[in-house]
Amino acid sequence: MSDLLSLLCNDPSSLKTVTFDDLPNQLLLKIFSGVEAVSCSAWAEAETSTESEAYETVKDDTLEALVNGYQKRYCLPLVCKRWSKLLAQPSYLWASLYIDFHELWNIQQRFLEAQLFFPWISLRALSMQHLQLDFDSWCQQYYQGAFSSVQAGSSVGTLLQMLDGSLQQLKLQDAGFVVNQLFLDSLAASQHLQHLQLFDISSDVFVSDKLRALTRLVELKNLELGNRGESQEHIRQHHSSFFPTQVCSLPNLVSLHVQSPLVTHIDSAISRLSQLRTLIMDGCSLHHVSSCLVQLTQLQTLCLADNESLGIRKDHKEWWPEELTMLTSLTSLDLSCCSISCVPVTLASLSNLGHIDIGANWAFPGTMLPLALGGCSCIHSLRMDSCNLSVLPTCLCMWTRMESLILVNNQLRELPMEFTSLANLRDLDLASNNFLKFPTLLVALTNLARVSFNGCAELQVPLSLHTLSSLSNLTLLDFTCDLSRSGSRWSAVSNLMNLALVLEALNRTNASILRL
């Protein structure tokens, strides 16, 4: 095959019409794997997203070769006997199965009918390793009567039993519709399952003992549990202090993600997860961080984002125990949107801490990052967006290993001269600030690759901007803003002419993008 491709590339005259019948099985399967690679809705979200990581996220969330619609399930096998036989055999083509019940509402009777669906699955059960099922509140309303939650749990349970020998990863979105005792018992039999995601579990199931069935998944390495946001007052009355301790009986867990406002604390039983490296407890109701985390000697990532009661009207010593200085393996800490007014100074003792996210914590100027934190010599990434900053904290300019700095949506008007000490800085996001003049001191940061002033409507582009041509690593310079709010900036012909000169100068280097 490689010789044939090489010949076609080197000798165009050798090209000829090739039919599907001429293609080897391996190449046919490769072509088929691209059919409906991602769902239409997933691509639509990516197209409208402004995040540079959108396509990567879609690729990760939808696994590798999704089965969505009829293309792979029904149409391809009907083409000819060869294709039917080829597609029926176990292969990597069927390693991933994705079912969006909302998109399949108009064919739900055919799709879920046992005579059609389960025989189709049985032919490929040995190949399927990844399964993702998406329900939503619409499905729950639509299927009542015609396809109740009991029937859904039974069907999904049957599916899990058929995939028992091969299933390694299971993702359920809006899982409250099907996560019941019957489903959990079937799930517990998936002895080879390594990755499990159950989001939007009902509150009644989440706080009950039904989750104990998960403790039989002895090979599980990654677990994500989320509780949906229906009315929870009656649950809180009986569970004023809650943590799903069942997850602490999974000794091989490497990553644990718990998301629920019903979770009020971190239970000491978590110390049994000796191999845990990632702990995410976002969107919970934590009032303090437990000192028992020091028992997790391999913990590298700790995310406590969106715990809005964590630091409100408290000194940092009240919610961050001093014993946590023993988390010597910690490399990433997320305290965004936690109502904190000051980062614990004891973080300076965490010698491996490289990334900190303290965004969306509204604080008085100069109080968020104490000067004592200047000793955090390993910090290479900081996110400090929406923190009411009018002046950069002094200790920030002492983190000379900084490579990525996000200061979006603050009140900054200028950068201090000490900022030039960040010689390793590559990514700088100053979007939605109050800059009036372009900070020309940036020309001293020769490693800069991406700089954004997106939304800085009052920023005036100076004539000296052409000096940025000395930044040989620059690939993105973003001045995007709402023109209706900044007429003075763009009305001057000199600014437009200067930007053209800048673009010409930057194009002579490696700068590939200039966004205006």
XYZ file of C-alpha atoms in Angstrom, residues 149-434:
286
model
C -37.191 6.007 32.534
C -37.689 2.424 33.708
C -37.597 1.200 30.133
C -34.602 3.423 29.430
C -32.734 2.035 32.431
C -33.597 -1.490 31.355
C -32.409 -0.931 27.770
C -29.170 0.737 28.829
C -28.650 -2.028 31.388
C -29.050 -4.671 28.671
C -26.589 -2.764 26.532
C -24.022 -2.696 29.353
C -24.388 -6.439 29.887
C -23.699 -7.082 26.205
C -20.543 -4.948 26.361
C -19.366 -6.376 29.665
C -16.252 -7.992 28.242
C -14.985 -4.995 26.273
C -16.338 -1.719 27.668
C -13.605 0.518 29.076
C -15.197 3.975 29.000
C -18.788 5.067 29.633
C -20.142 8.617 29.468
C -23.728 9.528 30.313
C -24.893 13.120 29.936
C -28.119 14.088 31.732
C -27.946 10.687 33.344
C -30.787 11.264 35.809
C -33.215 9.848 33.284
C -31.709 6.347 33.362
C -29.571 6.106 36.501
C -31.636 3.912 38.785
C -30.982 0.742 40.761
C -31.432 -1.489 37.722
C -28.933 0.524 35.719
C -26.398 0.647 38.557
C -26.570 -3.116 39.091
C -25.857 -3.669 35.384
C -23.070 -1.114 35.491
C -21.422 -2.833 38.441
C -20.924 -5.917 36.283
C -18.646 -4.001 33.884
C -15.502 -5.284 35.548
C -13.112 -3.828 32.956
C -14.495 -0.291 33.075
C -11.716 2.274 33.597
C -13.430 5.593 32.852
C -16.925 6.512 34.058
C -18.829 9.780 33.713
C -22.327 10.169 35.165
C -23.549 13.766 35.038
C -26.901 15.168 36.175
C -27.765 12.309 38.507
C -30.957 12.987 40.430
C -30.496 14.257 43.987
C -32.358 11.296 45.478
C -29.955 8.816 43.870
C -26.892 10.943 44.538
C -27.351 11.015 48.311
C -28.646 7.459 48.604
C -26.776 4.234 49.153
C -27.430 3.176 45.530
C -24.053 4.499 44.434
C -22.449 1.745 46.501
C -22.803 -0.427 43.393
C -19.901 1.561 41.931
C -17.524 0.063 44.493
C -17.500 -3.151 42.460
C -15.723 -1.381 39.606
C -12.327 -2.336 40.942
C -10.414 -1.330 37.794
C -11.930 2.154 37.617
C -9.288 4.875 37.251
C -11.299 7.974 36.342
C -14.671 8.841 37.876
C -16.889 11.874 37.235
C -20.119 12.329 39.174
C -22.472 15.267 38.784
C -25.776 16.082 40.441
C -28.414 17.910 38.425
C -29.804 21.190 39.644
C -33.416 20.436 40.456
C -34.944 21.671 43.705
C -32.849 20.311 46.546
C -34.349 21.857 49.669
C -35.989 18.629 50.827
C -32.682 16.805 50.335
C -30.734 19.386 52.357
C -33.105 18.992 55.261
C -32.019 15.379 55.699
C -28.439 15.724 54.405
C -27.139 19.027 55.746
C -23.603 17.601 55.669
C -22.837 15.317 52.762
C -19.998 13.708 50.811
C -20.348 10.602 48.558
C -18.078 8.361 50.615
C -18.762 5.375 48.333
C -16.195 6.727 45.864
C -13.505 6.312 48.500
C -13.741 2.524 48.121
C -12.183 2.598 44.647
C -8.494 2.088 45.425
C -7.260 2.464 41.826
C -8.779 5.897 41.210
C -6.331 8.306 39.624
C -8.826 11.091 38.884
C -11.992 12.042 40.788
C -14.450 14.741 39.713
C -17.436 15.501 41.960
C -19.814 18.317 41.051
C -22.829 18.955 43.254
C -24.098 21.770 45.507
C -25.148 19.016 47.932
C -21.493 18.273 48.780
C -20.558 20.339 51.827
C -17.175 18.942 52.861
C -14.314 16.614 51.958
C -14.613 13.431 54.000
C -11.532 11.996 55.682
C -12.247 8.683 53.910
C -10.752 10.229 50.779
C -7.321 9.518 52.250
C -7.840 5.899 51.161
C -7.407 6.962 47.532
C -3.640 6.692 47.720
C -3.153 6.828 43.931
C -5.275 9.925 43.350
C -3.519 12.546 41.209
C -6.427 14.766 40.183
C -9.220 15.969 42.471
C -11.904 18.247 41.036
C -14.696 19.445 43.311
C -16.209 22.346 41.421
C -19.712 23.691 41.933
C -19.931 22.273 45.450
C -20.793 23.987 48.744
C -17.473 23.634 50.562
C -16.861 25.948 53.510
C -13.258 24.918 54.057
C -10.575 22.643 52.613
C -9.933 19.549 54.682
C -6.457 18.902 56.037
C -6.971 15.211 55.246
C -5.829 15.998 51.693
C -2.226 15.835 52.926
C -2.656 12.049 52.914
C -2.945 12.180 49.106
C 0.797 12.201 48.568
C 0.498 11.877 44.771
C -2.054 14.672 44.300
C -0.962 16.940 41.440
C -4.134 18.818 40.440
C -6.645 20.331 42.862
C -9.657 22.210 41.458
C -12.100 23.863 43.864
C -13.669 26.291 41.386
C -17.165 27.709 41.952
C -17.304 26.961 45.672
C -18.780 30.374 46.338
C -18.977 29.905 50.114
C -15.375 28.850 50.542
C -13.696 32.147 51.363
C -16.548 34.576 51.804
C -15.898 36.985 54.693
C -13.072 34.753 55.981
C -9.371 35.028 56.548
C -7.472 32.496 54.419
C -6.406 30.624 57.574
C -10.051 29.758 58.224
C -10.551 27.844 54.972
C -7.001 26.747 53.983
C -5.268 24.678 56.725
C -1.560 25.267 57.201
C -0.998 21.491 57.020
C -1.618 21.642 53.272
C 1.940 22.904 52.821
C 2.776 19.182 52.794
C 1.118 18.767 49.370
C 4.559 18.733 47.817
C 3.411 17.028 44.599
C 0.775 19.666 43.809
C 1.399 21.332 40.433
C -1.979 22.976 39.662
C -4.471 24.787 41.913
C -7.819 26.290 40.854
C -9.549 28.618 43.328
C -11.562 30.593 40.788
C -14.944 31.981 41.795
C -14.524 31.026 45.471
C -15.186 34.453 47.042
C -11.649 34.603 48.397
C -10.031 37.971 49.073
C -6.488 36.749 49.607
C -4.464 33.778 48.374
C -2.943 31.748 51.267
C 0.669 32.805 51.796
C 1.507 29.193 52.668
C 1.326 28.396 48.949
C 4.887 29.689 48.792
C 5.936 26.417 50.440
C 4.559 24.294 47.588
C 7.784 23.881 45.653
C 6.189 22.229 42.585
C 3.168 24.512 42.189
C 3.258 25.769 38.597
C -0.306 26.843 37.724
C -2.725 28.980 39.764
C -6.225 30.085 38.774
C -7.791 32.693 41.050
C -10.095 34.300 38.501
C -13.487 35.820 39.347
C -12.532 36.612 42.947
C -13.403 40.274 43.505
C -10.854 41.801 45.871
C -9.535 45.169 46.986
C -6.483 46.289 44.969
C -3.232 44.882 46.285
C -4.732 42.288 48.608
C -5.232 39.229 46.381
C -1.551 38.255 46.027
C 0.496 39.111 49.144
C 4.152 40.031 48.641
C 5.176 36.913 50.572
C 4.057 34.825 47.596
C 7.005 36.130 45.589
C 8.873 33.036 46.763
C 6.729 30.767 44.555
C 9.616 30.312 42.152
C 7.951 27.564 40.057
C 4.861 29.492 38.943
C 4.697 29.406 35.144
C 0.972 30.006 34.567
C -1.446 32.408 36.278
C -5.092 33.160 35.555
C -6.356 36.260 37.322
C -9.323 37.455 35.292
C -12.191 39.530 36.728
C -10.381 40.360 39.973
C -10.893 44.148 40.024
C -7.176 44.777 39.473
C -6.158 48.365 38.810
C -2.501 47.728 39.665
C -0.521 44.545 39.152
C 0.506 42.800 42.391
C 4.230 43.242 43.035
C 4.867 39.551 43.636
C 3.540 38.710 40.180
C 6.556 40.373 38.579
C 8.814 38.238 40.767
C 7.662 35.005 39.125
C 10.329 35.037 36.453
C 9.400 31.585 35.108
C 5.973 32.830 34.049
C 5.005 31.645 30.552
C 1.242 32.279 30.482
C -0.557 35.219 32.112
C -4.299 35.902 31.793
C -5.504 39.242 33.199
C -8.790 39.566 31.301
C -11.579 41.919 32.460
C -9.745 43.991 35.036
C -9.175 47.742 35.433
C -5.550 47.942 34.279
C -4.362 51.113 32.546
C -0.627 50.440 32.435
C 2.049 47.864 33.214
C 4.893 48.534 35.686
C 8.511 48.520 34.514
C 9.085 45.450 36.714
C 6.932 43.566 34.210
C 9.972 43.255 31.944
C 11.439 40.742 34.403
C 9.015 38.133 32.994
C 11.499 37.205 30.280
C 9.955 33.749 29.685
C 6.444 35.056 29.062
C 4.872 33.634 25.871
C 1.113 34.156 26.230
C -0.258 37.464 27.528
C -3.995 38.195 27.579
C -4.911 41.756 28.578
C -8.360 41.756 26.991
C -11.133 44.012 28.334
C -8.928 46.343 30.355
C -8.686 50.152 30.405
